[in-house]
CSV table of C-alpha atoms and ligand atoms in Angstrom, one decimal:
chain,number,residue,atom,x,y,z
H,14,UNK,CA,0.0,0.0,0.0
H,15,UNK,CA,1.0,3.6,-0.5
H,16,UNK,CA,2.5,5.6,1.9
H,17,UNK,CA,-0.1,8.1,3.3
H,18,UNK,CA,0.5,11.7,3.9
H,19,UNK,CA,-1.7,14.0,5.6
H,20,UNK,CA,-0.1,17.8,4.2
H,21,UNK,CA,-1.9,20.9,5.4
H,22,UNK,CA,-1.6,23.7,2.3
H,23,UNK,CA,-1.6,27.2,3.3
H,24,UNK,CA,-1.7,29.4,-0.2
H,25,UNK,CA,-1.7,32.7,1.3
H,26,UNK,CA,-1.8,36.0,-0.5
H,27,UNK,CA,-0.5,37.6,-3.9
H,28,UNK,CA,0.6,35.3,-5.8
H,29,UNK,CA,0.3,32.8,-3.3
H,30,UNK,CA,-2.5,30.4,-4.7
H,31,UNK,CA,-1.0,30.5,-8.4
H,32,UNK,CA,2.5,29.1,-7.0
H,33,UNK,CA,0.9,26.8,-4.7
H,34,UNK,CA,-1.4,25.1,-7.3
H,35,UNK,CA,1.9,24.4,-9.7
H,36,UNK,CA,3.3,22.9,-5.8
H,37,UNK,CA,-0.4,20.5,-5.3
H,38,UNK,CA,0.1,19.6,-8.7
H,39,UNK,CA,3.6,18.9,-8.6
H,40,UNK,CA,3.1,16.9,-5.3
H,41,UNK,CA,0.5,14.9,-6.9
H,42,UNK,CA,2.8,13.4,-10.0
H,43,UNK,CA,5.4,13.0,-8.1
H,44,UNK,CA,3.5,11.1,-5.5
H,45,UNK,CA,2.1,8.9,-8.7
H,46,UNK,CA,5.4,8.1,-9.3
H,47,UNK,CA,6.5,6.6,-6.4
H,48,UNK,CA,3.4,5.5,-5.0
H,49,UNK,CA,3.3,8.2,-1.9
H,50,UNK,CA,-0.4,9.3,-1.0
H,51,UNK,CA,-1.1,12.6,-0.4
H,52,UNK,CA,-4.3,14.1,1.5
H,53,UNK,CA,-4.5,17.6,0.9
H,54,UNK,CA,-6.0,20.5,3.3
H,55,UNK,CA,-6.0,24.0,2.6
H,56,UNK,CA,-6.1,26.2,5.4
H,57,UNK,CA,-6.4,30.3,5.7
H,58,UNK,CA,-3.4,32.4,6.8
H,59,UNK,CA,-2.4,36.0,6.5
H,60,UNK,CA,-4.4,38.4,4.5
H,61,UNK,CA,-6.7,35.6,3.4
H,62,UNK,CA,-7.3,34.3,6.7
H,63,UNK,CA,-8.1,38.2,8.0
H,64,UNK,CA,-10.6,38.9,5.2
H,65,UNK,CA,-12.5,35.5,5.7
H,66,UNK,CA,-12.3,35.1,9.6
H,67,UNK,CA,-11.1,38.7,10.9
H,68,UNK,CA,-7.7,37.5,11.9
H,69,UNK,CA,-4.5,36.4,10.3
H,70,UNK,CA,-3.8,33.1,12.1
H,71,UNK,CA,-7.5,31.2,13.2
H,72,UNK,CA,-7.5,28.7,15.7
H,73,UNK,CA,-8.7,25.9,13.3
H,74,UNK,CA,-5.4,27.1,10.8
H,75,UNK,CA,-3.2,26.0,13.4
H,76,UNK,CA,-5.3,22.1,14.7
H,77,UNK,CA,-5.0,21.5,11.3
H,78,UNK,CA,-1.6,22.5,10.5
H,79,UNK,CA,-0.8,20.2,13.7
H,80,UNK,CA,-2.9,17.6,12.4
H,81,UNK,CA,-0.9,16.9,9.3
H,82,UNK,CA,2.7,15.5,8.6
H,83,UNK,CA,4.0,18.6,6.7
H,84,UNK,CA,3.1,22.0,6.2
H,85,UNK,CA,3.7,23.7,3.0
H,86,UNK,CA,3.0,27.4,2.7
H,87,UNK,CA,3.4,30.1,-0.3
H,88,UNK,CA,3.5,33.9,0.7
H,89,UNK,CA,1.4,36.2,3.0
H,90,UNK,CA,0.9,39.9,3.1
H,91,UNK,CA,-0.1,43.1,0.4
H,92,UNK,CA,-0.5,46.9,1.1
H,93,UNK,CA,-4.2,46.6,1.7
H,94,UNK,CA,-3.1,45.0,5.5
H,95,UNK,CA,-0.2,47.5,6.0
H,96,UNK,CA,-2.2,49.8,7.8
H,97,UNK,CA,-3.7,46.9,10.1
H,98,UNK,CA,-2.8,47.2,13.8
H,99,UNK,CA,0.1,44.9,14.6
H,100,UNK,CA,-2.2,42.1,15.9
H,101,UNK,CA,-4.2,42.2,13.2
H,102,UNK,CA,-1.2,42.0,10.4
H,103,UNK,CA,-0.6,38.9,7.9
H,104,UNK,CA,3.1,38.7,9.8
H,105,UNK,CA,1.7,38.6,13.1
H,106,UNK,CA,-0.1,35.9,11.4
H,107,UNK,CA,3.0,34.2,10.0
H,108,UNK,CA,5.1,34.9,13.6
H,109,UNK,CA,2.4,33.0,15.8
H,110,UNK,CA,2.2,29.8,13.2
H,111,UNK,CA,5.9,29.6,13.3
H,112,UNK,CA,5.5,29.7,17.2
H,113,UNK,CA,2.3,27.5,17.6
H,114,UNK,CA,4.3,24.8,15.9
H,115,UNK,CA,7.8,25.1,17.9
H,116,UNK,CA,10.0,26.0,15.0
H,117,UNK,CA,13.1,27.0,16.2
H,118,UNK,CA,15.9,26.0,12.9
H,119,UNK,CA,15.2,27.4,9.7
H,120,UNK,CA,16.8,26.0,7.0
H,121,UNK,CA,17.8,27.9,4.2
H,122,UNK,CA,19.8,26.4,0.9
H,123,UNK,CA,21.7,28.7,-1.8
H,124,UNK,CA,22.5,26.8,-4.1
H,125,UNK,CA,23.8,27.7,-7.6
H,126,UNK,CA,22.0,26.5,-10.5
H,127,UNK,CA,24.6,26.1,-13.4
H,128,UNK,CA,21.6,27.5,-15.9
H,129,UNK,CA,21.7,30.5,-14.1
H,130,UNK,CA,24.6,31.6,-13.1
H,131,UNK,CA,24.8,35.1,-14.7
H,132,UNK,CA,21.8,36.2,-12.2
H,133,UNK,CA,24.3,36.2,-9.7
H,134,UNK,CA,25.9,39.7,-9.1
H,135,UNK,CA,29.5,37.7,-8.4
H,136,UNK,CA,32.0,36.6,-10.5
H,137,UNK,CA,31.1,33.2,-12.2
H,138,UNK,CA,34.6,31.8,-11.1
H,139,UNK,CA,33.6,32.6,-7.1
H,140,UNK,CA,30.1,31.3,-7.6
H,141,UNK,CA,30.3,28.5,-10.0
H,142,UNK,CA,29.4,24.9,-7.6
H,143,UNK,CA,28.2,27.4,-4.4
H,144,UNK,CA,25.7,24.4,-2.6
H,145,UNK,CA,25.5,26.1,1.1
H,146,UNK,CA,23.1,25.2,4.1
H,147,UNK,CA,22.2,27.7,6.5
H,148,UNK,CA,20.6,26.5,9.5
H,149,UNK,CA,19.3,29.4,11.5
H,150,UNK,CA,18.0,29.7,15.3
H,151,UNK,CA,14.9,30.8,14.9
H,152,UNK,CA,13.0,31.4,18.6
H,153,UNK,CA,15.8,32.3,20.6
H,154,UNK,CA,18.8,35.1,20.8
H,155,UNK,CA,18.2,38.8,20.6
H,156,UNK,CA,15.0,38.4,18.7
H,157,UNK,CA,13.8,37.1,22.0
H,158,UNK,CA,15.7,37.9,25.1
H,159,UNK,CA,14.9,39.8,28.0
H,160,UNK,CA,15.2,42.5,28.9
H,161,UNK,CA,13.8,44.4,25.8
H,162,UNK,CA,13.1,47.8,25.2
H,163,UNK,CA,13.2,51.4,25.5
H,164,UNK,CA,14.0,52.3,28.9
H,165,UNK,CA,15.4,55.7,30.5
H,166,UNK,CA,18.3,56.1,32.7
H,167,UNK,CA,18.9,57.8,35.8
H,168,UNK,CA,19.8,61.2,33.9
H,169,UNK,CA,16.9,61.0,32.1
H,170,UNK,CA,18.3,59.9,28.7
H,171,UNK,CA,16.6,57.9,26.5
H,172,UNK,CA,18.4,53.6,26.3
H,173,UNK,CA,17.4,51.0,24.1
H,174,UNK,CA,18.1,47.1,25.4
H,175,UNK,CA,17.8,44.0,23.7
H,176,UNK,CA,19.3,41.0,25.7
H,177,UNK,CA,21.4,37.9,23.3
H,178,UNK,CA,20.9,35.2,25.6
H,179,UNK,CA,20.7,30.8,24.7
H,180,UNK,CA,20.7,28.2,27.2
H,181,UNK,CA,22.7,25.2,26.8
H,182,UNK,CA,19.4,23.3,25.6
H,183,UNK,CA,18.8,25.9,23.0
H,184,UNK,CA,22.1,25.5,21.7
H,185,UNK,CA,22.2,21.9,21.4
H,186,UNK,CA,18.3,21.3,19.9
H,187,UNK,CA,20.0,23.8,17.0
H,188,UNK,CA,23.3,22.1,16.7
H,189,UNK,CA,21.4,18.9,16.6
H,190,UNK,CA,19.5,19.8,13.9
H,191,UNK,CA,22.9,21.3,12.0
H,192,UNK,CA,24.9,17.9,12.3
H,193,UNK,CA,22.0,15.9,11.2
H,194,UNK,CA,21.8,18.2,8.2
H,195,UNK,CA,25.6,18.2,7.6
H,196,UNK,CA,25.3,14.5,7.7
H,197,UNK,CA,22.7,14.3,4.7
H,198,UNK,CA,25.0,17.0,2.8
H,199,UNK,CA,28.7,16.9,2.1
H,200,UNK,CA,29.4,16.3,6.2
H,201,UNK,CA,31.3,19.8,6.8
H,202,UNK,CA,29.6,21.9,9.3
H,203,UNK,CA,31.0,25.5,10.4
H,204,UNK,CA,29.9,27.3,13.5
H,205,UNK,CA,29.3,30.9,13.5
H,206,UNK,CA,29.8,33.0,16.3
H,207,UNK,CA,31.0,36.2,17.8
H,208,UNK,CA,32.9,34.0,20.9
H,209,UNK,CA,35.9,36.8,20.9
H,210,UNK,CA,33.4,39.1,21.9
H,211,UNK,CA,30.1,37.8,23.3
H,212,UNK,CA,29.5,35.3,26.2
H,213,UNK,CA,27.0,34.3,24.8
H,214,UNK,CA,28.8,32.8,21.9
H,215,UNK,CA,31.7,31.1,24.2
H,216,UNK,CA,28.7,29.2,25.7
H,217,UNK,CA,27.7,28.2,22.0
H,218,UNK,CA,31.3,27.4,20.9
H,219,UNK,CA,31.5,25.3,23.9
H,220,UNK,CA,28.3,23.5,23.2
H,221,UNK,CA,28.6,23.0,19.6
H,222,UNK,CA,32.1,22.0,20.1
H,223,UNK,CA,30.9,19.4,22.5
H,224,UNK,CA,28.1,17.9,20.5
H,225,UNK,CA,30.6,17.2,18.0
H,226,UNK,CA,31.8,14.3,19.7
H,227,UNK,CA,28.7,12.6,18.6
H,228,UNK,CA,29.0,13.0,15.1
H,229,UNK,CA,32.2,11.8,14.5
H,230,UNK,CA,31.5,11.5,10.5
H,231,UNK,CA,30.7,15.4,10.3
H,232,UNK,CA,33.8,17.7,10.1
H,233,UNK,CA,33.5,20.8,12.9
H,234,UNK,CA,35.2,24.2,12.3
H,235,UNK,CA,34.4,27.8,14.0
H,236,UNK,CA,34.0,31.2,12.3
H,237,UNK,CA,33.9,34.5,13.6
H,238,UNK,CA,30.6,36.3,12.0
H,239,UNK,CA,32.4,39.4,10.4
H,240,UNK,CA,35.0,36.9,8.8
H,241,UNK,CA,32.0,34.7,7.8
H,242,UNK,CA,30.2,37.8,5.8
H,243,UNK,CA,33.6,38.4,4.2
H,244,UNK,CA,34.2,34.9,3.1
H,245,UNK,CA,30.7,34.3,1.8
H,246,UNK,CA,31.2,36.6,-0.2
H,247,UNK,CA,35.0,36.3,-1.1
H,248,UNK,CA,35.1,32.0,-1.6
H,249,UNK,CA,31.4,30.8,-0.6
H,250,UNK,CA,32.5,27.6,-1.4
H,251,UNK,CA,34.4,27.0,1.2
H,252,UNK,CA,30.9,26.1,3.1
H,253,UNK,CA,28.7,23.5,3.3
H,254,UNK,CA,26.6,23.6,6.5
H,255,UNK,CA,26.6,26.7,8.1
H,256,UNK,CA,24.8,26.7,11.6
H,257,UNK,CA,24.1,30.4,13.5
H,258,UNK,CA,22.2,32.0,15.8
H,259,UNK,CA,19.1,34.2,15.1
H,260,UNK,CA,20.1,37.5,14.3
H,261,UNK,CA,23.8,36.1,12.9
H,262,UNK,CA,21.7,33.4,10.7
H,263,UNK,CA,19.4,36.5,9.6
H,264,UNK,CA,21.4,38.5,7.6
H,265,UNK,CA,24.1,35.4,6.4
H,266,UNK,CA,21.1,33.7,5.4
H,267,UNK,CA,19.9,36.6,3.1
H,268,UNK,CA,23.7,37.3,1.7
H,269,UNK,CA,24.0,33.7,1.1
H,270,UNK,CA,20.8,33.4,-0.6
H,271,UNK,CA,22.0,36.8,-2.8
H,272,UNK,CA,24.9,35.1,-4.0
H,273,UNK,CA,22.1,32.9,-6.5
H,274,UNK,CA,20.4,36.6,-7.5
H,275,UNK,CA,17.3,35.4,-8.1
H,276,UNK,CA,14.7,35.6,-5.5
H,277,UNK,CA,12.1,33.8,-6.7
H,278,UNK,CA,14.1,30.5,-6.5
H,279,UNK,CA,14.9,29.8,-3.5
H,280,UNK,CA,13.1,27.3,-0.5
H,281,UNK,CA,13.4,26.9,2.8
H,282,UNK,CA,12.3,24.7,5.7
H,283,UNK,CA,11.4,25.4,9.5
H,284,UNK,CA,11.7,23.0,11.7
H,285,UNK,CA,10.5,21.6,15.2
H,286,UNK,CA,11.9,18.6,17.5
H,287,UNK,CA,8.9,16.8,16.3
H,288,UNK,CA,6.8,16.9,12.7
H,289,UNK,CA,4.7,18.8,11.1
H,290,UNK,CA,7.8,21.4,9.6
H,291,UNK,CA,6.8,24.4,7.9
H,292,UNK,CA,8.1,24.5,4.3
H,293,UNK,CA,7.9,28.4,1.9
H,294,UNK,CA,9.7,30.2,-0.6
H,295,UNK,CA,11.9,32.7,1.1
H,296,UNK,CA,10.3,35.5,-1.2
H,297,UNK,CA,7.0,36.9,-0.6
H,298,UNK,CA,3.8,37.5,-2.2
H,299,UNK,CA,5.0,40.3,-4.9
H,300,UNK,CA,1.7,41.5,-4.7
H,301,UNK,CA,2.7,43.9,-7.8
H,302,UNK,CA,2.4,40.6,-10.0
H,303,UNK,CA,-0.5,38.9,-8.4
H,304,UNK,CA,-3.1,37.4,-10.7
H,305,UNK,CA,-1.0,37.8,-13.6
H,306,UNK,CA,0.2,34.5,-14.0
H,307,UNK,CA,4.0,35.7,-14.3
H,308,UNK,CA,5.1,34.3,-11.1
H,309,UNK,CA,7.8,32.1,-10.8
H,310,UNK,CA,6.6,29.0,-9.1
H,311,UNK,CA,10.1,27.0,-8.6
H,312,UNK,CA,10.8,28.3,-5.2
H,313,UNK,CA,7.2,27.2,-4.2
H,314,UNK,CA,7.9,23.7,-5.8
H,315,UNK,CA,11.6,23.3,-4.7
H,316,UNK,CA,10.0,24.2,-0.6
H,317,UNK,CA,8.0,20.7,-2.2
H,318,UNK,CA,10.8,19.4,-2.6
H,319,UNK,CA,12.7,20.4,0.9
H,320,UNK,CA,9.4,19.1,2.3
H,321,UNK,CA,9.8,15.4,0.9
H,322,UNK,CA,13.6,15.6,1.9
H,323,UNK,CA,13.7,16.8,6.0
H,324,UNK,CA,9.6,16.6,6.4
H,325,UNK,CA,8.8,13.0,4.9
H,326,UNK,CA,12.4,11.2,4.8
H,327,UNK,CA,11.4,10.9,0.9
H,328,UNK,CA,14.9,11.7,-0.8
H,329,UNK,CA,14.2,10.3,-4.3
H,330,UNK,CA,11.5,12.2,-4.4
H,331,UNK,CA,12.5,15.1,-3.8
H,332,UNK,CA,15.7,14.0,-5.9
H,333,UNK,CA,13.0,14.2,-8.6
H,334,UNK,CA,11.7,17.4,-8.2
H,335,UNK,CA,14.7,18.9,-8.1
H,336,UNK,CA,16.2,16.9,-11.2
H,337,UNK,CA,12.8,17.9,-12.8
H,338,UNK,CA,13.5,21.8,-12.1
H,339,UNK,CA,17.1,21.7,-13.7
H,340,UNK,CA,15.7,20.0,-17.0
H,341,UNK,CA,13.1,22.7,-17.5
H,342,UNK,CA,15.3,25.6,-17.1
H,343,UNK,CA,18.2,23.4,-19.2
H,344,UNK,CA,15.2,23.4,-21.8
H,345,UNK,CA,15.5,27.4,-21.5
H,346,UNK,CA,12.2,27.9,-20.1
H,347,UNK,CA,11.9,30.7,-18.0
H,348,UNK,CA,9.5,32.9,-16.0
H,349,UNK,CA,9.8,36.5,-16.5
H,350,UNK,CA,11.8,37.6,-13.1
H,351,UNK,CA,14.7,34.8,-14.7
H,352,UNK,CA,14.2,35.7,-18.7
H,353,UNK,CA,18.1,36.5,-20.6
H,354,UNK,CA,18.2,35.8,-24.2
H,355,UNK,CA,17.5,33.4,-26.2
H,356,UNK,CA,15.4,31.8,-23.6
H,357,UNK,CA,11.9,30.6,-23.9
H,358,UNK,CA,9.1,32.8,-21.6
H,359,UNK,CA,6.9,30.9,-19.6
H,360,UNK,CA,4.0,32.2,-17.0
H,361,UNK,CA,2.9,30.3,-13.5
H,362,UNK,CA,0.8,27.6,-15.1
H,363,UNK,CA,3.0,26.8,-18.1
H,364,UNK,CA,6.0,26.9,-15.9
H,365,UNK,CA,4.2,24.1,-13.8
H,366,UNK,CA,3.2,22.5,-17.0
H,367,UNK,CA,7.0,22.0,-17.9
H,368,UNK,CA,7.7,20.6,-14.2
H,369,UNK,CA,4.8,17.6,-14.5
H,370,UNK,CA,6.3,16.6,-17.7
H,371,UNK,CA,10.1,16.6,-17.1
H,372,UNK,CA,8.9,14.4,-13.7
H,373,UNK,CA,6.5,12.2,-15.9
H,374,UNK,CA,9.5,11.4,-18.8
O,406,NAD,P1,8.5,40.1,-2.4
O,406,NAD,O1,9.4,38.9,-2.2
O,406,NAD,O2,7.0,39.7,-2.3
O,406,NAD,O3,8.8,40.8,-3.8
O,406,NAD,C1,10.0,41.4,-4.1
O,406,NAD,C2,10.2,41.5,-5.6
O,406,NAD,O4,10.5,40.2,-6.1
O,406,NAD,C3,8.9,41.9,-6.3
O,406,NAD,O5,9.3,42.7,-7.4
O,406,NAD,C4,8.2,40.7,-6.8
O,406,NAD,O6,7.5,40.8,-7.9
O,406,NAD,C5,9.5,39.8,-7.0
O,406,NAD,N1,9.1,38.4,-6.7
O,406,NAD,C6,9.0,37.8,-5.5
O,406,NAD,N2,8.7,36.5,-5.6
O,406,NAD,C7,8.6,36.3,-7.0
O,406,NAD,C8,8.3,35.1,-7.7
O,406,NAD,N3,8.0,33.9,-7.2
O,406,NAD,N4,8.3,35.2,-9.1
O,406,NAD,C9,8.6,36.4,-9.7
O,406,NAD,N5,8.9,37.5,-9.0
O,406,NAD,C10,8.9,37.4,-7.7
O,406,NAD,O7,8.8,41.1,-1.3
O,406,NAD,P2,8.1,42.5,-0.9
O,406,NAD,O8,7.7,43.2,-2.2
O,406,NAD,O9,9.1,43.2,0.0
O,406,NAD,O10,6.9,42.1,0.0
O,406,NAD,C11,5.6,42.0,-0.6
O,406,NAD,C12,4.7,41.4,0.5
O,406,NAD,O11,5.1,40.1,0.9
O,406,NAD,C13,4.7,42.3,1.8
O,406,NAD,O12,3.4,42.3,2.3
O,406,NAD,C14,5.6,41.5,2.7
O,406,NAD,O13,5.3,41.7,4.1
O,406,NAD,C15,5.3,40.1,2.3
O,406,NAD,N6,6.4,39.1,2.6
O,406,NAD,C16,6.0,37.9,3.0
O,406,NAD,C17,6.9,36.9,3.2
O,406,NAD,C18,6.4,35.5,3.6
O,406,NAD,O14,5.3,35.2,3.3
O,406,NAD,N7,7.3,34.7,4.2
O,406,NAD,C19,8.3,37.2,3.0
O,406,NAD,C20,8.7,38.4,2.6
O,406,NAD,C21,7.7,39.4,2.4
């Protein structure tokens, strides 16, 4: 009998439905394929979920998000919610899923794709072969810590505090996570930290270094963040794995991404000690293109494909969406935010066409 997956679809806003009917679609060939059964439910979040139910994550969203094995999302947000008050906004919306289902490492690949290496803004020499992992706290650090705010001192002046704290078991659930991911990868793992500085770091340097002794296959080294910005950018592929700390794994997360230039291919995962993980595109819902059918899908399809890989432990399949995604853009299709010359353009649907078939021959 097949195996049977229960998969909670949130579409979103903008161009959120059109990316994640290409995904559904997707999901269902590839689960012909290899004889994986998928039950799909669509839930509301974000702007959709605030004009249907008044608010941008409902209770039933989140018992039926928990209620299924994975979690695959497209995008949330537009101007018409901007004005909302913070409560009411589709982030707020996006913030309290991520916390109702205990996702504290984000996962986010930047990986190179041969066909399209002249979208990146680097050299093709230094970016040629770039296949990096960042794994990213996601519910600790200085996002989180207390004490927070805006507080006034004794002479009256104005201070702002935020407070970069992790206990020993926040460290190791996210180093955890960063080994078993090195260990799927190419088994090289670097830590980055600001330990010459911060306390807080020495006490994740320790830890990380410790856990290490557990996964003797994966090969440990230590960065200092500064250094680590300067040699993503100078020889990213020097990495493989790249495990960091909230705010740290914020911005290497977005250069690293930056080093592929294009935005509207590019996955990522979030995930718990326990299933279901949330799986998106790291763009959003480029509401200035929604309804047009000129989105790209691929990030929405390869987030699929991340899903199959860390949510479902189904690698081939996943293998063959992402095998599926290089053939169509080695036929030269493209969507419009990837066109160059010579290429062929494609919109949303078509784009998804192209997928099905390079899965189904
Ligand atoms: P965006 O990622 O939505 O768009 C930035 C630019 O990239 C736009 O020009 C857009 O057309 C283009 N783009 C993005 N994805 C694309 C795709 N798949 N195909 C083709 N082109 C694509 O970022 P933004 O404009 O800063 O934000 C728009 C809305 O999305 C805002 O409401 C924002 O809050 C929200 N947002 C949501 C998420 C999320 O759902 N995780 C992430 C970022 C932004």
């Amino acid at each position: 009998m097949a195996q049977q997956y229960t998969i909670t679809l949130l579409p979103g806003d903008g161009i959120g439905p059109e990316i994640m009917a290409v995904a559904r679609r997707v999901l269902e060939v590839v689960g012909q394929k290899f004889d994986l059964g998928f039950t799909f439910q669509e839930a509301l979040v974000g702007g959709a979920a605030i004009d249907q139910k008044g608010e941008p994550l409902p209770a039933e969203t989140l018992e039926t998000c928990k209620n299924s094995d994975a979690v695959l999302l497209a995008a949330i947000g537009g101007p018409q919610y901007d004005t909302l008050p913070r409560h009411l906004r589709p982030e707020t919306g996006l913030l309290a899923l991520r916390a109702g289902l205990g996702l504290f490492a984000n996962l986010r690949p930047a990986k190179i794709l041969p066909q399209l290496l002249d979208a990146s803004s680097l050299k093709r020499e230094v970016v040629e072969g770039v296949d990096i992992m960042v794994v990213r706290e996601l519910t600790g650090g200085i996002y989180f810590g207390q004490p927070r705010g805006v507080f006034e001192t004794e002479t009256g002046e104005k201070r702002g505090v935020n407070t970069m704290a992790y206990t020993v078991s926040e460290i190791d659930r996210i180093g955890r996570v960063a080994f078993e991911t090195a260990q799927k990868r190419s088994k090289r793992l670097c830590s980055v930290d600001k330990a010459n500085v911060l306390e807080v770091s020495q006490l994740w340097r320790d830890r990380i270094t410790a856990l290490a002794v557990e996964y003797p296959d994966v090969e440990l080294t230590h960065m200092y963040v500064d250094n680590a910005a300067m040699q993503l950018l100078r020889w990213p592929k020097q990495f493989d794995t790249i495990v960091t700390g909230n705010l740290f794994g914020d911005i290497l997360s977005d250069a690293a991404a930056m080093l592929t230039g294009s935005i509207g291919m590019l996955p990522s995962a979030s995930l718990g000690s326990a299933a279901p993980g949330l799986y998106e595109p790291v763009h959003g819902s480029a509401p200035d293109i929604a309804g047009q059918d000129k989105a790209n899908p691929l990030a929405q399809v390869l987030s699929a494909a991340m899903m199959l890989r860390y949510g479902l432990s189904q690698p081939t399949a996943a293998d063959c969406i992402e095998q599926a995604v290089l053939q169509v853009l080695d036929r030269n299709f493209r969507t419009a935010d990837i066109m160059s010359d010579n290429m062929t353009l494609l919109g949303c649907h078509a784009m998804g066409d192209a997928i099905v078939d390079a899965i189904r021959n």
